[in-house]
Coordinates of C-alpha atoms in Angstrom, one line a residue:
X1 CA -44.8 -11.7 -90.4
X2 CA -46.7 -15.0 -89.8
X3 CA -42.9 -16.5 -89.3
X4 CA -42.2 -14.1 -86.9
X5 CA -45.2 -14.4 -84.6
X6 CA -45.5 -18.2 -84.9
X7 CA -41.9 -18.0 -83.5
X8 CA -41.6 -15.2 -80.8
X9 CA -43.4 -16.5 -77.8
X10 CA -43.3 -14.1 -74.8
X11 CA -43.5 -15.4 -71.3
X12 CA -46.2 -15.7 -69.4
X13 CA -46.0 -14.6 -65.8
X14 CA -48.1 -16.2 -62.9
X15 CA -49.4 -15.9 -59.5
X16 CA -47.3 -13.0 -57.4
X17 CA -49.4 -9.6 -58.1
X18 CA -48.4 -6.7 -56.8
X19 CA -50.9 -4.7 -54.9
X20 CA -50.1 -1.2 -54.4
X21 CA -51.1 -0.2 -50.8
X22 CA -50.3 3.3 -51.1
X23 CA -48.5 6.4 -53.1
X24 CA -47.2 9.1 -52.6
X25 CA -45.3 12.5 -54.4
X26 CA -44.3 14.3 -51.3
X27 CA -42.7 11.2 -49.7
X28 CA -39.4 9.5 -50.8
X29 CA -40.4 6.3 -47.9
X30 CA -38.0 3.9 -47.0
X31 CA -39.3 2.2 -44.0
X32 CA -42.4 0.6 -43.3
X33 CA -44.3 -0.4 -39.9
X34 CA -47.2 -2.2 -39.0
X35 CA -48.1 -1.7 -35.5
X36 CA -51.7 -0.8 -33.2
X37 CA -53.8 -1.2 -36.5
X38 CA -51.8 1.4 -38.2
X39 CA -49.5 1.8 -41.0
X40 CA -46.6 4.1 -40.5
X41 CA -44.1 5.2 -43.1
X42 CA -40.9 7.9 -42.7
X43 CA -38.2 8.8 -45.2
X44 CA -34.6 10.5 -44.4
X45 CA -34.6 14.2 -44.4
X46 CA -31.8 14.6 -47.3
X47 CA -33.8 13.1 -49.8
X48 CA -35.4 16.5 -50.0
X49 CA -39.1 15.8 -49.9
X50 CA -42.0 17.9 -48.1
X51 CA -43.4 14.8 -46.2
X52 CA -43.3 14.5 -42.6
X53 CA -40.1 12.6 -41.0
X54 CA -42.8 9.6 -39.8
X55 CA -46.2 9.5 -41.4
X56 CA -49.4 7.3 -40.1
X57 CA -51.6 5.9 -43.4
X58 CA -55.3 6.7 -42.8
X59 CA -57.8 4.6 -44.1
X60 CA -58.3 7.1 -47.5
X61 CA -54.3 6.2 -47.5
X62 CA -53.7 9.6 -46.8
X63 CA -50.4 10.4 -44.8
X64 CA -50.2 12.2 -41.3
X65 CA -47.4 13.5 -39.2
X66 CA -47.4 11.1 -36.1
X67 CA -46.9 11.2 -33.6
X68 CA -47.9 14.6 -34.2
X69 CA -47.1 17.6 -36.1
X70 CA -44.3 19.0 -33.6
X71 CA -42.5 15.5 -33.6
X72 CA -42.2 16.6 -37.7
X73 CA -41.5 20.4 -37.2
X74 CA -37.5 20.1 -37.0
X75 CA -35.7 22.8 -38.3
X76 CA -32.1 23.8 -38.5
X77 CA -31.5 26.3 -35.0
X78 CA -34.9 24.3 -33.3
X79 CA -34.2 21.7 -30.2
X80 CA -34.0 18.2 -31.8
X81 CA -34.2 16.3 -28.7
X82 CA -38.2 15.8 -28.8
X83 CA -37.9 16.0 -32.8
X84 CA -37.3 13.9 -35.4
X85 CA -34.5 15.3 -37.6
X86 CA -34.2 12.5 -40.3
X87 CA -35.2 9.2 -39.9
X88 CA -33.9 5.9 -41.7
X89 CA -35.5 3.2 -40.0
X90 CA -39.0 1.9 -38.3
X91 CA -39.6 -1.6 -36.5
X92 CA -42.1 -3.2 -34.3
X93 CA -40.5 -4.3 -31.6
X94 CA -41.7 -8.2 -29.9
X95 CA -43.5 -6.1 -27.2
X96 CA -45.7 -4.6 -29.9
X97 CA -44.1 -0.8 -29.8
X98 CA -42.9 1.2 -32.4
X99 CA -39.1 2.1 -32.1
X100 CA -38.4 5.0 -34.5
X101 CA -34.4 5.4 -35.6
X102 CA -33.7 9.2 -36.0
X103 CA -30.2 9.2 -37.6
X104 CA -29.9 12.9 -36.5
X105 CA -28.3 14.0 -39.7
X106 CA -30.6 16.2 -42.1
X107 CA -27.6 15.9 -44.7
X108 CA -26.6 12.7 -46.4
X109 CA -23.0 12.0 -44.8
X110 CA -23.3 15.3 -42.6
X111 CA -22.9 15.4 -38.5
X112 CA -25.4 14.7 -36.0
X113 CA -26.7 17.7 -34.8
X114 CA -26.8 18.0 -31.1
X115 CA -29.7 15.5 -29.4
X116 CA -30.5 14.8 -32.9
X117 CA -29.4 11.2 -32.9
X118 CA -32.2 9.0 -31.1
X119 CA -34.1 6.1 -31.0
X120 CA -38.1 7.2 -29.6
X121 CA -40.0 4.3 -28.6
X122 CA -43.8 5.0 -29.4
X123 CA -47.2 3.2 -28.3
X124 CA -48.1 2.6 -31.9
X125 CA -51.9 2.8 -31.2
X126 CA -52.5 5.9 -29.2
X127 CA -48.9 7.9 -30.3
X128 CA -47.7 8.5 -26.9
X129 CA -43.9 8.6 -26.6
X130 CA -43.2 6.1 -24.3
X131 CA -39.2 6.9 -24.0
X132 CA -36.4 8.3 -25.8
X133 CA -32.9 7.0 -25.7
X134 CA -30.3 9.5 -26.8
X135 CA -27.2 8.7 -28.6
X136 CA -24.6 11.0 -27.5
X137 CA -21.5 11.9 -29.7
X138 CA -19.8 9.3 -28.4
X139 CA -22.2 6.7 -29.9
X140 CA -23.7 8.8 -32.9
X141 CA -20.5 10.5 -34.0
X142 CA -19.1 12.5 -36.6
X143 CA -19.5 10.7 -39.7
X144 CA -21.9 7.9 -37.6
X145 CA -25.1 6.9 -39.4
X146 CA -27.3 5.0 -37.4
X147 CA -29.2 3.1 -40.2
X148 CA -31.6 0.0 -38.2
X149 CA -32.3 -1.8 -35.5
X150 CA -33.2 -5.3 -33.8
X151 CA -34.1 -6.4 -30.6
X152 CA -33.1 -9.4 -28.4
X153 CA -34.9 -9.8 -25.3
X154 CA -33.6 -6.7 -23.0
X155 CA -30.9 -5.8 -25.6
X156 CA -31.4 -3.7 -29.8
X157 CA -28.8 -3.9 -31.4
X158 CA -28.3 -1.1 -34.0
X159 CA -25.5 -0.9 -37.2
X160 CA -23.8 2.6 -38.2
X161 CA -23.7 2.5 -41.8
X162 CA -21.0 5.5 -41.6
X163 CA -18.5 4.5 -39.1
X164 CA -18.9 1.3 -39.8
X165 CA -19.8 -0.4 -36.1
X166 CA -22.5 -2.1 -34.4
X167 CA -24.5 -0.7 -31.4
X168 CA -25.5 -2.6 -28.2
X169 CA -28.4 -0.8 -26.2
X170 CA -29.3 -2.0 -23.1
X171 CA -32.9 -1.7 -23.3
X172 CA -33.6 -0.7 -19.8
X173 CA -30.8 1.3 -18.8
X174 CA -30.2 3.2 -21.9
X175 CA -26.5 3.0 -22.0
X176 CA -25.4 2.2 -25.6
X177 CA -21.8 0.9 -26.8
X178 CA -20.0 0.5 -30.0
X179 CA -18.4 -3.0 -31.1
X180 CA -17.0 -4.5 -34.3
X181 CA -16.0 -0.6 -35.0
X182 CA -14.2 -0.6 -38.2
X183 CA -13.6 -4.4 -38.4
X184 CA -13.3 -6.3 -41.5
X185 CA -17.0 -7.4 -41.1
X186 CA -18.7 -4.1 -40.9
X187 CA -16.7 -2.3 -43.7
X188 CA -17.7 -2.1 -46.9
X189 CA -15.8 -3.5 -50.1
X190 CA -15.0 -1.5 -52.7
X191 CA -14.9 -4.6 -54.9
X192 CA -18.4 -5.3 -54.5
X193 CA -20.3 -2.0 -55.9
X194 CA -24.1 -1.3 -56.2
X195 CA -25.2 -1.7 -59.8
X196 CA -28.3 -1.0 -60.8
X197 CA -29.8 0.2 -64.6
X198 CA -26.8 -1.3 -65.6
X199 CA -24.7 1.5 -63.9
X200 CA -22.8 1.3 -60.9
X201 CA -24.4 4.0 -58.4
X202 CA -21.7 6.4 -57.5
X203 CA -21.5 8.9 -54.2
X204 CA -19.7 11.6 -56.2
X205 CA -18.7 11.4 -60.2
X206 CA -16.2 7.9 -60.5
X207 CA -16.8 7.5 -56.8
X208 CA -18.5 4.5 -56.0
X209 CA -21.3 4.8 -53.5
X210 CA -20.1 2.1 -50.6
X211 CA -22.8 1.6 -47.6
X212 CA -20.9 0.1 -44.3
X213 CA -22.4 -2.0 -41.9
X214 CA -26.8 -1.6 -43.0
X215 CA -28.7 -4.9 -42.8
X216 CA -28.8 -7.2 -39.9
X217 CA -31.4 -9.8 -38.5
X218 CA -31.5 -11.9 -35.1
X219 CA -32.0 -15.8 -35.0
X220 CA -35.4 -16.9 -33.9
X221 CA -33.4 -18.4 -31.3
X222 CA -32.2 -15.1 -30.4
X223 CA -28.5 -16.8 -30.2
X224 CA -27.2 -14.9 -33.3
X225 CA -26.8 -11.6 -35.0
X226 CA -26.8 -11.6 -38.6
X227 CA -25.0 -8.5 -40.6
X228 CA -23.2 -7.2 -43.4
X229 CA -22.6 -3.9 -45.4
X230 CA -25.3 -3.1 -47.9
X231 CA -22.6 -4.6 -50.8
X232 CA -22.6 -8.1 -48.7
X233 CA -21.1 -10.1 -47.7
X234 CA -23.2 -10.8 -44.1
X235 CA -21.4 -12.3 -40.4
X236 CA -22.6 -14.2 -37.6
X237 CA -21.6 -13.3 -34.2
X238 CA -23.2 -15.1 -31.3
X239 CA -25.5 -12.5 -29.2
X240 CA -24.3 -13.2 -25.9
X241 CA -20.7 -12.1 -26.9
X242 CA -22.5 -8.4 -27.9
X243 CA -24.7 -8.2 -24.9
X244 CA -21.4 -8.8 -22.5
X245 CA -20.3 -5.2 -21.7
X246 CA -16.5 -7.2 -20.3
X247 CA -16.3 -9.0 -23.2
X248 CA -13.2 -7.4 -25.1
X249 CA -13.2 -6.0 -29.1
X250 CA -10.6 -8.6 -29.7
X251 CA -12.8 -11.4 -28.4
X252 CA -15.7 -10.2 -30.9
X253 CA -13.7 -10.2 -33.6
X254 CA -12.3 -13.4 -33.6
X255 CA -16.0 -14.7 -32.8
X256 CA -17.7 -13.7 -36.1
X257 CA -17.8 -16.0 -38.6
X258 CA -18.8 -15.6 -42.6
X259 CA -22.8 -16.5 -42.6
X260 CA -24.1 -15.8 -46.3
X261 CA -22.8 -14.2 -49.7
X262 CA -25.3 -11.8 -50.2
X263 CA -25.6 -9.0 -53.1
X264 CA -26.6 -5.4 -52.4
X265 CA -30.0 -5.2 -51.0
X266 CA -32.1 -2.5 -50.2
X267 CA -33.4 -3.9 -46.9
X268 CA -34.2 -7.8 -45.3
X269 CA -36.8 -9.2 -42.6
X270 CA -36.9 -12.5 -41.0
X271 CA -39.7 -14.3 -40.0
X272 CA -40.0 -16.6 -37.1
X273 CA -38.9 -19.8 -39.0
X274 CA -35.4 -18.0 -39.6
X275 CA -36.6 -17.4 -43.9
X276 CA -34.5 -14.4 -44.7
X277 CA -36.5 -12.1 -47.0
X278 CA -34.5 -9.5 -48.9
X279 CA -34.7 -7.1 -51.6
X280 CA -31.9 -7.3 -54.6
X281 CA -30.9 -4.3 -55.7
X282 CA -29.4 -5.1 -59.3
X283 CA -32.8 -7.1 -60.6
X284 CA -35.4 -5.5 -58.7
X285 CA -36.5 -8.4 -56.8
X286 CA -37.3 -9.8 -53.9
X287 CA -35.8 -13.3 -52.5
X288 CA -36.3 -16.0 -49.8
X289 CA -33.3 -17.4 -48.4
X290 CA -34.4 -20.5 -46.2
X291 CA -32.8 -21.9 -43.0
X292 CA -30.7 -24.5 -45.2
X293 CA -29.3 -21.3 -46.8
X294 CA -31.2 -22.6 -50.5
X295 CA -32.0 -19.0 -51.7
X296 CA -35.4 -18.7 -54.1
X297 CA -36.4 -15.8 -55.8
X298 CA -40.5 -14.8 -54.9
X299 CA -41.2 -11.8 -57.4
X300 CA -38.8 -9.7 -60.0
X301 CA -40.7 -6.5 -61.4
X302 CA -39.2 -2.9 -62.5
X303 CA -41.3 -1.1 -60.0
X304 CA -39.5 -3.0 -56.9
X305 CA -36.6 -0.4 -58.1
X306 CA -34.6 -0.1 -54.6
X307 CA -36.8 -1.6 -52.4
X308 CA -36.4 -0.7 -49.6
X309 CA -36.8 -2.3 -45.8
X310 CA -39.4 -4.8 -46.0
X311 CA -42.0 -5.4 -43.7
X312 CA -44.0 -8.6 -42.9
X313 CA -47.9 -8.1 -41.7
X314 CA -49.5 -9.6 -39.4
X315 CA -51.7 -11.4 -41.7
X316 CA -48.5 -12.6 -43.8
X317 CA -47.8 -10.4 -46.6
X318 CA -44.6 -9.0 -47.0
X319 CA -44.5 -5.2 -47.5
X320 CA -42.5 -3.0 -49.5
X321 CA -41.7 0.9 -49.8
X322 CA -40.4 1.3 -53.2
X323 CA -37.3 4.7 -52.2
X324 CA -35.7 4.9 -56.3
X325 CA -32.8 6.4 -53.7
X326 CA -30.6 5.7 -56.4
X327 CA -32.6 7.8 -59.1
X328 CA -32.5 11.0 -56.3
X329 CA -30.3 14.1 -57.7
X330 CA -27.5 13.2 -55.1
X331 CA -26.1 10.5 -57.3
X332 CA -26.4 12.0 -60.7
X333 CA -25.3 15.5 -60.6
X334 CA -28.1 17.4 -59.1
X335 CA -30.7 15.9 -62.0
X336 CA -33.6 13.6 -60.7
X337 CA -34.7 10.3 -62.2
X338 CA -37.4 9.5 -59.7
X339 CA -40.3 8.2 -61.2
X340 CA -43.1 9.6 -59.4
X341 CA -45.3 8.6 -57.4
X342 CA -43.4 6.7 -54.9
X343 CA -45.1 3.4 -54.2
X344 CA -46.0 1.3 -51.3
X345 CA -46.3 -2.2 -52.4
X346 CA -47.7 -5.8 -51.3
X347 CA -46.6 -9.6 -51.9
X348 CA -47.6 -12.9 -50.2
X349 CA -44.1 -13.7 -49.5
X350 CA -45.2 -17.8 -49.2
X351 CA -45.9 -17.6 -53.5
X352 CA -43.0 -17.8 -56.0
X353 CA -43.5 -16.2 -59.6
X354 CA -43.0 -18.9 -61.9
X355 CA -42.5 -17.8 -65.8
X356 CA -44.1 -20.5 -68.4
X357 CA -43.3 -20.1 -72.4
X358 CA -46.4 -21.2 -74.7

């Protein structure tokens, strides 16, 4: 036994902690915002949890429908035009608002239902809804699942994880199109599954689950777009080709170029220095990929288990709402693996866990 323990020397892990900011059990979160002095949170309708679509953290960490209860109170048969149906995605826009991305589909690969799909832009310190910007059925179609969002000056660009396409809003008129629709870069690979647990996740039984066109970033200089499915890998395609409403589809095309070889990640955020920071779904950690594209891995721990879309605070830490989405009963049969409770989490995104053997 002396042999054994003279011999077997675990590692020693230093300076990243996680600091849980919040959990939950009635909240399967994946998006984070921090916006006003608040903390918002919202989770998609079909992962079947009692939580409200978009949730503000009080101070005891409690959550709270917000803007207020009827923004939360869709149901099937009620108007969805001033509700949320089921929301994927939060982000502060440069202005300081809260943009809130209501996919409009309360089942996972169901239809919009009608003025479901929306974006609702939201003073993020007093809750009044500043606008709404539908997106009809010819933007948020049949299969469409509007999944984030960006913004470039008087342009957000969007991607539709469903029918696989990127979305140009003009931020002042409203009027929304679809590029890059079912091009090479925005489709998903069937050669690159999600794996996770060992096990590749799987949309129905030996049916891979494949995510189309999810991530995407803007330059700091606001002349590029960033993008890729879920599975990797991620394009570039200069901005002021997207914003150009007479530019043709063929002319996109040919101007997006390969960027970086990503894996499948569970959500990214750039910071003003162009540092990419994204999640990995198969080790459940969280990376920095820096301007000269050298990639460094910040923190790997078993509760980061699909983290989702990260977040960076305005005091520097990056923050993380920890879905499981794989571990839901949608992907295993109608049986649950989530390990409750759901977790809110907290790095300093400028340390890097380093692992020393005695």
């Amino acid at each position: 036994m002396g042999f054994v323990a003279a011999c077997v020397h675990p590692e020693l892990v230093h300076a990243q902690p996680i600091r849980i900011e919040a959990t939950t059990t009635s909240m399967d979160w994946n998006a984070v915002a921090l916006g006003g002095g608040h903390v918002f949170v919202a989770g998609p309708r079909w992962t079947e949890f009692s939580g409200p679509a978009v949730g503000l953290l009080t101070k005891s960490r409690k959550i709270e429908s917000f803007p207020d209860a009827d923004w939360n109170g869709w149901k099937p048969g009620r108007n969805a035009t001033h509700r949320f149906v089921s929301v994927n995605a939060l982000h502060v826009a440069p202005d300081g608002t809260l943009w809130v991305v209501d996919t409009g589909t309360p089942s996972f690969g169901g239809p919009p239902v009608p003025g479901g799909a929306k974006l609702v832009r939201i003073d993020p310190a007093t809750g009044h809804v500043l606008r709404i910007y539908p997106l009809g059925p010819e933007i948020a179609q049949a299969g469409s699942y509007i999944d984030d969002i960006r913004f470039n000056g008087t342009h957000a660009y969007l991607t539709d994880a469903g029918k696989m396409a990127l979305i140009v809003l003009d931020i002042e008129t409203g009027q929304a199109r679809r590029v890059l629709e079912n091009d090479v870069s925005t489709r998903a690979r069937a050669e690159r599954p999600i794996i996770m647990d060992g096990h590749v996740v799987e949309n129905k039984p030996h049916r891979p689950l494949l995510v189309n066109v999810d991530p995407l970033e803007v330059s700091p200089d606001g002349k590029w777009l960033y993008f890729g499915p879920l599975e990797g890998p991620w394009s570039q395609v200069p901005t002021v080709l997207l914003d150009d409403p007479n530019v043709s589809s063929a002319d996109v095309s040919a101007a997006v170029q390969p960027w970086a070889d990503l894996p499948p990640i569970g959500g990214s955020v750039m910071d003003a220095a162009g540092n990419l920071y994204f999640t990995n779904l198969k080790d459940s950690s969280v990376y920095r990929r820096d301007i000269s594209g050298k990639i460094t891995r910040l923190i790997s721990d078993p509760r980061l288990h699909w983290a989702d879309a990260p977040c960076l605070a305005p005091d520097g830490r990056l923050w993380l709402p920890i879905a499981q989405l794989d571990r839901l009963p949608l992907f295993h049969q109608g049986q649950s693996y989530i390990q409750q409770p759901f977790l809110l989490v907290s790095i300093d995104p400028h340390v890097t866990q380093t692992r020393d053997k005695p």
